[in-house]
Coordinates of C-alpha atoms in Angstrom, one line a residue:
M23 CA 43.5 -11.7 -31.9
R24 CA 41.3 -9.1 -29.9
K25 CA 40.4 -7.6 -33.9
F26 CA 41.0 -9.7 -35.7
L27 CA 38.4 -11.9 -34.3
S28 CA 35.7 -8.6 -33.9
S29 CA 35.8 -9.0 -37.4
L30 CA 34.9 -12.4 -37.9
G31 CA 32.1 -11.2 -35.5
I32 CA 32.7 -13.9 -32.3
G33 CA 35.1 -11.4 -30.5
L34 CA 33.8 -13.0 -27.4
I35 CA 33.2 -16.8 -26.5
T36 CA 29.5 -17.2 -25.4
F37 CA 30.6 -20.0 -22.9
P38 CA 33.0 -18.3 -20.1
P39 CA 35.9 -21.1 -21.2
A40 CA 38.6 -22.7 -17.9
Y41 CA 42.0 -20.3 -17.6
A42 CA 44.8 -23.1 -19.0
Q43 CA 43.2 -23.8 -22.2
G44 CA 46.1 -23.9 -24.6
G45 CA 44.1 -20.2 -25.8
P46 CA 45.8 -18.1 -26.6
A47 CA 46.8 -15.3 -24.5
A48 CA 44.7 -11.7 -24.6
T49 CA 45.0 -7.6 -24.0
V50 CA 43.0 -6.7 -20.8
D51 CA 40.5 -4.5 -21.7
K52 CA 39.3 -2.2 -19.6
A53 CA 35.8 -1.3 -20.4
D54 CA 34.6 -5.0 -21.1
T55 CA 36.9 -4.6 -17.3
A56 CA 34.8 -2.4 -16.2
W57 CA 31.9 -3.2 -17.6
M58 CA 32.5 -7.3 -15.2
I59 CA 33.0 -5.1 -13.0
V60 CA 29.3 -3.1 -13.0
A61 CA 27.5 -6.6 -14.2
S62 CA 29.7 -8.4 -11.6
A63 CA 28.1 -6.7 -8.1
L64 CA 24.9 -6.7 -10.7
V65 CA 24.5 -10.1 -9.6
L66 CA 25.1 -10.1 -6.1
L67 CA 22.6 -8.0 -6.0
M68 CA 20.1 -10.4 -6.9
T69 CA 20.1 -12.3 -3.8
P70 CA 19.4 -9.1 -1.5
G71 CA 15.9 -9.2 -4.2
L72 CA 15.9 -12.5 -3.4
A73 CA 15.5 -12.6 -0.1
L74 CA 13.4 -9.7 -0.5
F75 CA 11.2 -11.1 -2.8
Y76 CA 11.0 -14.2 -1.4
G77 CA 11.0 -12.4 2.4
G78 CA 7.2 -10.8 0.9
M79 CA 5.9 -14.0 0.6
V80 CA 6.6 -16.2 3.7
R81 CA 3.9 -16.2 7.4
R82 CA 5.5 -12.8 8.9
Q83 CA 6.1 -15.8 11.9
N84 CA 9.3 -17.2 9.1
V85 CA 10.1 -13.4 7.5
L86 CA 13.9 -13.1 8.9
S87 CA 14.4 -16.4 8.9
T88 CA 13.7 -16.6 5.2
M89 CA 15.7 -13.9 4.0
L90 CA 18.6 -15.2 6.0
H91 CA 18.5 -18.4 4.2
S92 CA 19.9 -15.9 0.8
L93 CA 21.9 -13.6 2.8
V94 CA 24.3 -16.3 5.0
L95 CA 25.0 -17.6 0.9
M96 CA 27.5 -14.6 0.6
G97 CA 29.7 -15.6 3.1
T98 CA 29.8 -19.7 2.7
V99 CA 29.0 -19.9 -1.2
T100 CA 31.6 -17.0 -0.8
V101 CA 34.2 -18.7 1.5
L102 CA 33.7 -22.2 -1.5
W103 CA 33.8 -20.9 -4.4
V104 CA 37.7 -19.3 -3.8
L105 CA 39.8 -22.2 -1.7
V106 CA 37.4 -25.3 -3.9
G107 CA 34.6 -24.5 -5.7
Y108 CA 35.7 -22.2 -8.7
T109 CA 39.5 -24.3 -9.2
L110 CA 36.8 -28.0 -9.4
A111 CA 34.2 -25.9 -12.0
F112 CA 36.2 -24.1 -14.2
G113 CA 40.4 -25.9 -13.7
P114 CA 41.6 -28.0 -16.7
S115 CA 39.5 -30.2 -16.5
K116 CA 38.5 -34.3 -18.6
G117 CA 34.9 -33.7 -19.0
W118 CA 33.1 -33.9 -15.3
I119 CA 35.4 -32.4 -13.1
G120 CA 37.6 -29.8 -12.8
G121 CA 40.9 -29.8 -11.9
L122 CA 42.7 -28.7 -8.1
D123 CA 45.4 -26.4 -10.4
F124 CA 43.4 -23.4 -8.5
L125 CA 42.5 -24.9 -5.5
G126 CA 42.4 -21.6 -2.4
G127 CA 42.8 -18.8 -5.1
S128 CA 45.8 -20.0 -6.1
G129 CA 46.8 -18.8 -9.8
V130 CA 44.3 -16.2 -10.3
S131 CA 46.1 -13.4 -11.9
V132 CA 44.5 -10.0 -11.0
K133 CA 46.6 -8.6 -13.8
D134 CA 46.1 -11.2 -16.0
A135 CA 43.9 -12.0 -17.9
Q136 CA 40.8 -15.0 -19.1
S137 CA 41.6 -17.0 -21.4
G138 CA 39.7 -16.4 -25.0
L139 CA 38.3 -13.0 -22.7
A140 CA 39.6 -8.9 -22.3
I141 CA 39.0 -9.1 -18.6
P142 CA 41.1 -10.6 -15.2
Q143 CA 41.1 -14.0 -15.0
A144 CA 39.9 -12.6 -11.0
L145 CA 37.2 -10.5 -12.1
F146 CA 36.0 -13.8 -14.1
M147 CA 36.6 -15.7 -11.0
L148 CA 34.1 -13.1 -9.7
Y149 CA 31.6 -13.0 -12.3
Q150 CA 31.7 -16.6 -11.5
M151 CA 31.0 -17.2 -7.5
M152 CA 27.8 -14.4 -7.8
F153 CA 25.8 -17.6 -9.9
A154 CA 27.0 -19.7 -7.6
I155 CA 25.6 -17.7 -4.5
I156 CA 22.8 -17.5 -6.2
T157 CA 22.2 -20.5 -7.2
P158 CA 21.5 -22.9 -3.3
G159 CA 19.2 -19.7 -2.6
L160 CA 17.0 -20.6 -4.9
I161 CA 15.8 -24.2 -3.0
S162 CA 15.4 -22.2 -0.2
G163 CA 11.6 -20.7 -1.0
A164 CA 10.8 -25.1 -1.7
I165 CA 11.6 -24.9 2.0
A166 CA 10.7 -22.5 3.4
E167 CA 9.6 -21.6 6.6
R168 CA 10.3 -26.3 8.0
M169 CA 13.8 -26.3 7.6
R170 CA 16.5 -26.4 10.7
F171 CA 19.1 -23.4 10.0
G172 CA 22.0 -25.3 10.7
A173 CA 20.4 -28.3 8.2
Y174 CA 19.6 -25.3 5.5
V175 CA 23.7 -24.3 6.7
A176 CA 24.6 -27.7 5.7
F177 CA 22.7 -28.6 2.8
T178 CA 23.5 -25.4 -0.3
S179 CA 27.6 -26.0 1.0
L180 CA 27.3 -29.5 0.1
W181 CA 25.5 -28.7 -2.8
L182 CA 27.0 -27.0 -4.2
L183 CA 30.8 -29.1 -4.6
I184 CA 28.4 -31.7 -5.1
V185 CA 25.8 -30.9 -7.7
Y186 CA 26.6 -26.8 -8.8
V187 CA 29.9 -27.4 -9.1
P188 CA 30.3 -30.3 -11.7
V189 CA 26.6 -29.4 -13.5
A190 CA 28.5 -26.2 -14.2
C191 CA 31.4 -27.8 -15.4
W192 CA 29.9 -29.8 -17.9
V193 CA 28.3 -26.9 -18.9
W194 CA 30.6 -24.0 -19.2
N195 CA 33.9 -25.8 -18.7
A196 CA 35.8 -25.8 -22.5
D197 CA 36.4 -29.4 -21.4
G198 CA 32.9 -30.5 -20.3
W199 CA 31.2 -32.7 -22.0
L200 CA 27.9 -30.9 -22.8
F201 CA 30.4 -27.7 -23.6
K202 CA 31.6 -30.0 -25.8
M203 CA 28.8 -31.5 -26.9
G204 CA 26.8 -28.3 -28.3
T205 CA 24.2 -27.6 -25.9
L206 CA 23.9 -24.3 -25.9
D207 CA 22.8 -21.8 -22.0
F208 CA 24.1 -19.0 -22.3
A209 CA 23.7 -17.7 -19.0
G210 CA 22.0 -20.8 -16.9
G211 CA 19.1 -22.5 -18.5
T212 CA 20.7 -25.5 -16.6
V213 CA 23.4 -24.7 -14.8
V214 CA 21.1 -22.2 -12.7
H215 CA 17.4 -22.7 -13.0
L216 CA 17.1 -26.4 -13.8
A217 CA 19.1 -27.9 -11.5
S218 CA 17.3 -25.4 -8.7
G219 CA 13.7 -26.5 -10.0
A220 CA 14.7 -29.8 -9.5
S221 CA 16.6 -30.1 -6.5
A222 CA 14.0 -27.6 -4.7
L223 CA 11.4 -30.5 -6.0
A224 CA 14.0 -33.5 -4.7
C225 CA 13.4 -30.8 -0.8
C226 CA 10.1 -31.3 -1.4
I227 CA 9.8 -34.8 -1.0
A228 CA 12.2 -35.1 1.7
L229 CA 10.9 -32.3 3.7
G230 CA 7.7 -33.5 3.4
R231 CA 4.5 -30.2 3.8
R232 CA 4.2 -28.0 6.6
R233 CA 2.2 -28.9 9.6
A234 CA 0.3 -26.0 9.3
L235 CA -1.3 -26.9 5.7
E236 CA -1.7 -30.6 7.3
H237 CA -4.0 -28.5 10.0
R238 CA -5.3 -26.5 7.1
E239 CA -4.5 -23.6 8.5
P240 CA -4.3 -20.0 6.4
I241 CA -1.1 -19.1 5.1
L242 CA -0.9 -15.7 4.2
P243 CA 1.2 -13.7 2.9
N244 CA 3.2 -11.4 5.8
N245 CA 4.1 -8.7 3.1
L246 CA 3.1 -8.4 -0.5
T247 CA 4.4 -4.9 -0.6
L248 CA 8.9 -6.6 -0.2
T249 CA 7.9 -9.5 -2.6
L250 CA 8.0 -6.2 -5.4
L251 CA 10.8 -4.9 -4.4
G252 CA 12.5 -8.2 -4.3
A253 CA 11.6 -8.6 -7.6
G254 CA 12.0 -5.6 -9.1
L255 CA 15.7 -5.7 -7.9
L256 CA 15.9 -9.0 -9.3
W257 CA 14.8 -7.1 -12.8
F258 CA 17.3 -4.7 -12.3
G259 CA 20.3 -7.6 -11.8
W260 CA 19.0 -9.8 -13.8
I261 CA 20.9 -7.3 -16.7
G262 CA 24.0 -8.2 -15.4
F263 CA 23.1 -11.7 -15.0
N264 CA 22.7 -12.2 -19.1
A265 CA 23.8 -9.4 -20.9
G266 CA 27.4 -10.6 -18.8
S267 CA 27.6 -13.3 -19.6
A268 CA 28.4 -12.0 -23.4
Y269 CA 32.3 -10.5 -20.9
A270 CA 32.8 -7.9 -23.1
V271 CA 31.0 -3.6 -24.2
N272 CA 29.9 -5.4 -27.6
D273 CA 26.5 -6.1 -29.8
L274 CA 26.6 -9.4 -28.0
A275 CA 25.6 -8.0 -24.8
V276 CA 23.4 -4.9 -26.3
R277 CA 21.4 -8.8 -27.8
A278 CA 21.4 -9.8 -24.3
F279 CA 20.4 -7.2 -22.6
L280 CA 17.5 -6.6 -25.0
T281 CA 16.4 -10.6 -25.3
T282 CA 15.8 -9.8 -21.7
Q283 CA 14.3 -6.9 -20.8
L284 CA 11.5 -8.5 -23.5
A285 CA 11.3 -11.6 -22.6
A286 CA 10.7 -10.4 -18.9
G287 CA 7.5 -8.1 -19.7
A288 CA 6.3 -10.8 -21.7
G289 CA 6.3 -13.5 -18.7
L290 CA 5.0 -10.7 -17.0
L291 CA 1.7 -10.0 -19.5
G292 CA 1.7 -14.1 -19.3
W293 CA 1.4 -14.7 -16.2
L294 CA -1.4 -12.3 -15.8
V295 CA -3.5 -13.7 -18.3
V296 CA -3.3 -17.1 -17.3
E297 CA -4.7 -15.7 -13.7
R298 CA -7.3 -13.3 -16.0
V299 CA -8.9 -16.9 -17.6
R300 CA -8.0 -19.3 -14.7
F301 CA -9.3 -17.1 -11.3
G302 CA -11.3 -13.7 -12.9
K303 CA -8.2 -11.3 -12.1
P304 CA -4.5 -10.7 -12.4
T305 CA -2.7 -10.3 -9.6
A306 CA 0.6 -8.2 -8.4
L307 CA 2.2 -11.8 -7.3
G308 CA 1.6 -13.0 -9.8
A309 CA 3.0 -9.9 -11.4
A310 CA 5.9 -10.8 -9.3
S311 CA 5.7 -14.3 -10.5
G312 CA 5.8 -13.9 -13.7
L313 CA 8.6 -11.6 -15.0
V314 CA 10.7 -13.3 -12.9
A315 CA 8.9 -16.8 -15.0
G316 CA 10.4 -14.9 -18.4
L317 CA 14.0 -13.4 -17.5
V318 CA 14.4 -17.7 -16.0
G319 CA 12.7 -18.7 -19.9
I320 CA 14.8 -16.4 -21.3
T321 CA 18.6 -16.7 -19.2
P322 CA 19.7 -19.9 -21.7
A323 CA 18.6 -18.1 -24.5
A324 CA 19.8 -14.9 -24.0
G325 CA 22.7 -14.4 -26.5
F326 CA 21.0 -17.1 -29.3
V327 CA 17.0 -15.6 -30.0
E328 CA 16.5 -12.5 -32.4
P329 CA 14.0 -9.8 -30.4
G330 CA 10.8 -12.0 -31.8
A331 CA 12.0 -15.6 -30.2
A332 CA 12.4 -13.7 -27.4
L333 CA 8.8 -12.0 -26.9
L334 CA 7.6 -15.4 -27.2
I335 CA 10.0 -17.0 -24.3
G336 CA 8.7 -15.1 -22.8
L337 CA 5.1 -14.5 -22.6
L338 CA 5.4 -19.2 -22.7
A339 CA 7.4 -18.7 -19.8
G340 CA 4.6 -16.9 -17.6
G341 CA 1.7 -18.7 -19.2
V342 CA 3.4 -22.4 -19.0
C343 CA 4.9 -20.9 -15.5
A344 CA 1.9 -20.1 -13.7
L345 CA -0.4 -23.1 -14.7
A346 CA 3.4 -25.7 -13.3
V347 CA 2.7 -24.4 -10.2
S348 CA -0.6 -26.1 -9.0
L349 CA 1.5 -29.2 -9.9
K350 CA 2.0 -29.0 -6.7
T351 CA -1.1 -28.8 -5.5
R352 CA -2.7 -32.1 -7.9
F353 CA 0.2 -34.0 -7.3
G354 CA 0.8 -33.7 -3.2
F355 CA 4.3 -32.4 -2.8
D356 CA 4.4 -28.9 0.1
D357 CA 6.3 -26.4 -2.3
S358 CA 6.8 -23.4 -0.3
L359 CA 7.4 -20.3 -3.1
D360 CA 6.7 -22.0 -6.0
V361 CA 9.9 -22.4 -6.9
V362 CA 9.8 -25.6 -9.2
G363 CA 7.0 -24.4 -10.9
V364 CA 9.1 -21.0 -11.7
H365 CA 12.9 -22.5 -11.6
G366 CA 12.1 -25.7 -12.8
A367 CA 9.7 -25.2 -15.4
G368 CA 10.9 -23.0 -16.7
G369 CA 14.8 -23.3 -17.1
A370 CA 13.5 -26.9 -18.3
L371 CA 11.1 -24.7 -21.1
G372 CA 13.7 -21.6 -22.0
A373 CA 17.0 -24.9 -22.7
I374 CA 14.2 -26.0 -24.9
L375 CA 12.9 -23.0 -26.5
T376 CA 17.4 -22.5 -26.6
G377 CA 17.4 -25.7 -29.4
V378 CA 13.9 -24.2 -31.3
L379 CA 14.4 -20.5 -31.3
A380 CA 18.1 -20.0 -31.6
S381 CA 19.2 -17.9 -35.0
A382 CA 22.4 -18.4 -36.5
S383 CA 22.7 -14.9 -36.9
A384 CA 22.5 -13.8 -33.2
N385 CA 25.1 -15.7 -32.6
P386 CA 28.8 -18.2 -33.7
A387 CA 28.1 -20.3 -31.9
G388 CA 24.5 -20.8 -32.2
A389 CA 25.6 -21.4 -36.4
T390 CA 27.7 -23.7 -34.6
A391 CA 25.1 -25.8 -33.1
L392 CA 23.5 -25.4 -36.2
E393 CA 25.8 -26.9 -38.4
G394 CA 23.8 -30.5 -37.1
G395 CA 20.0 -29.5 -38.2
R396 CA 18.2 -28.2 -35.3
M397 CA 16.4 -31.3 -34.6
S398 CA 19.5 -32.3 -33.7
L399 CA 20.7 -28.9 -31.1
V400 CA 17.0 -29.3 -30.0
L401 CA 17.4 -33.6 -28.7
K402 CA 21.1 -31.5 -27.2
Q403 CA 19.1 -29.5 -25.2
A404 CA 16.1 -32.2 -24.5
L405 CA 19.0 -34.5 -23.8
A406 CA 20.9 -31.4 -20.9
V407 CA 18.0 -30.7 -19.4
G408 CA 17.2 -34.5 -18.9
V409 CA 20.7 -35.9 -17.5
V410 CA 21.0 -31.9 -15.0
G411 CA 17.5 -32.5 -14.1
V412 CA 18.1 -36.1 -12.6
F413 CA 21.0 -35.8 -11.4
A414 CA 20.3 -33.1 -9.8
F415 CA 16.8 -34.4 -8.3
T416 CA 19.0 -37.1 -7.2
A417 CA 22.3 -36.2 -5.6
S418 CA 19.5 -33.4 -3.3
Y419 CA 17.3 -36.2 -2.3
L420 CA 20.0 -38.0 -1.4
L421 CA 22.0 -35.4 0.0
T422 CA 19.2 -33.8 2.0
K423 CA 18.5 -37.9 3.5
I424 CA 22.8 -38.1 4.3
I425 CA 22.7 -35.6 6.8
A426 CA 19.3 -36.2 7.9
K427 CA 21.3 -38.9 9.5
F428 CA 23.0 -36.2 11.8
T429 CA 21.8 -33.3 12.8
P430 CA 18.0 -32.7 12.8
V431 CA 16.6 -31.8 9.4
R432 CA 12.9 -30.3 9.4
A433 CA 11.9 -27.8 12.2
S434 CA 9.3 -29.4 14.9
E435 CA 5.4 -28.7 15.6
E436 CA 6.3 -26.3 18.3
E437 CA 9.6 -24.7 15.5
E438 CA 7.1 -25.4 13.7
A439 CA 3.7 -23.3 14.6
I440 CA 6.5 -20.1 17.0
G441 CA 7.9 -19.3 13.1
L442 CA 11.2 -20.0 13.1
D443 CA 12.5 -16.3 13.7
L444 CA 11.5 -16.7 17.5
S445 CA 12.1 -20.7 17.6
L446 CA 15.3 -20.5 15.7
H447 CA 17.3 -16.9 15.9
G448 CA 15.4 -15.8 18.9
E449 CA 13.7 -12.5 17.1
S450 CA 11.0 -11.2 15.0
G451 CA 11.0 -9.1 12.2
Y452 CA 7.4 -7.2 13.3
N453 CA 7.9 -6.0 16.9
L454 CA 4.7 -3.6 16.5

């Protein structure tokens, strides 16, 4: 079956299907398995990379608390994903949420192949776990320097199950309603970036602005060298994020790697051009933000577009996101580290541009999606953006307010003044 599919140019399924969807049993391929082990490790590395990326941008009294926001998810999400998250996202579904067939990891084999793929079922679960770990971590950049740690752990744990899991089921589960509608999302433009960006906006509004902003105190990054290092690790890990979403060693993985690299480079340049025009000088922080914006923009399109389209997506994402981050000043919400402007705007833009630029020759799934016409695909992408954005925003806002009924969500004025490292964790990032 694998050789037959390869001869047709569809040797892999471009969306991760659930187990037990009635597909033919496949034989585990050693090369595909080896690549997916590497890809899973690359995506896991992105979370420490995110910790460095965010940690360098906050004030020195909050560097450890900000980095801990990313690292703690490597524990909480790992446990929650195996216990209940995975089965609700990728178990047999009625379109909205998966069943309980794989509750607690039950029935997930380390030897048998995932339905429709040539990698073990357990490896597929692990790979998806790495996505689930980093996604709520993206939100932490919006609430940095003012959210209490206990409330953050409660929020991200519940957010994983209430927001991320259903959206992953809708878009990536073979029985998900957006999947069946023909929405294209190769590696997480809507599931990861748009969902986290919309949720970040909701959290910003629910929490309010940092008191330092209200008092017009300077807020300066403590160590941009950490941010640049984190950006480099994110770029490196993103190869596993996008090329790994091919789930095999084949031409689609190469395409996704190529388009990812091109978009990241173009995004970096696009952001710097906007900075040069607006402020007269390019910045290192702008370069780091631009490459991330390019990566965000190409994520849903990586396996569906040609190289030229990838350059255009990256360039537009870098420029648009550079402009979008200024919206927080205009509308008065405090997005500490520009999550809304980069991941929210970049994820939405990338999803729409996937519909505009998807190529029938790049991927058979793209050809299928285009059977109804280009405008039909663009409208489907826009519908997915609207539904996921509104759902994530509404659920996150309500979740923040509900948690506040049980435990303090916002740090006190004294805790913010001292810094969350000392006031909440009793330690300091810099003892010089």
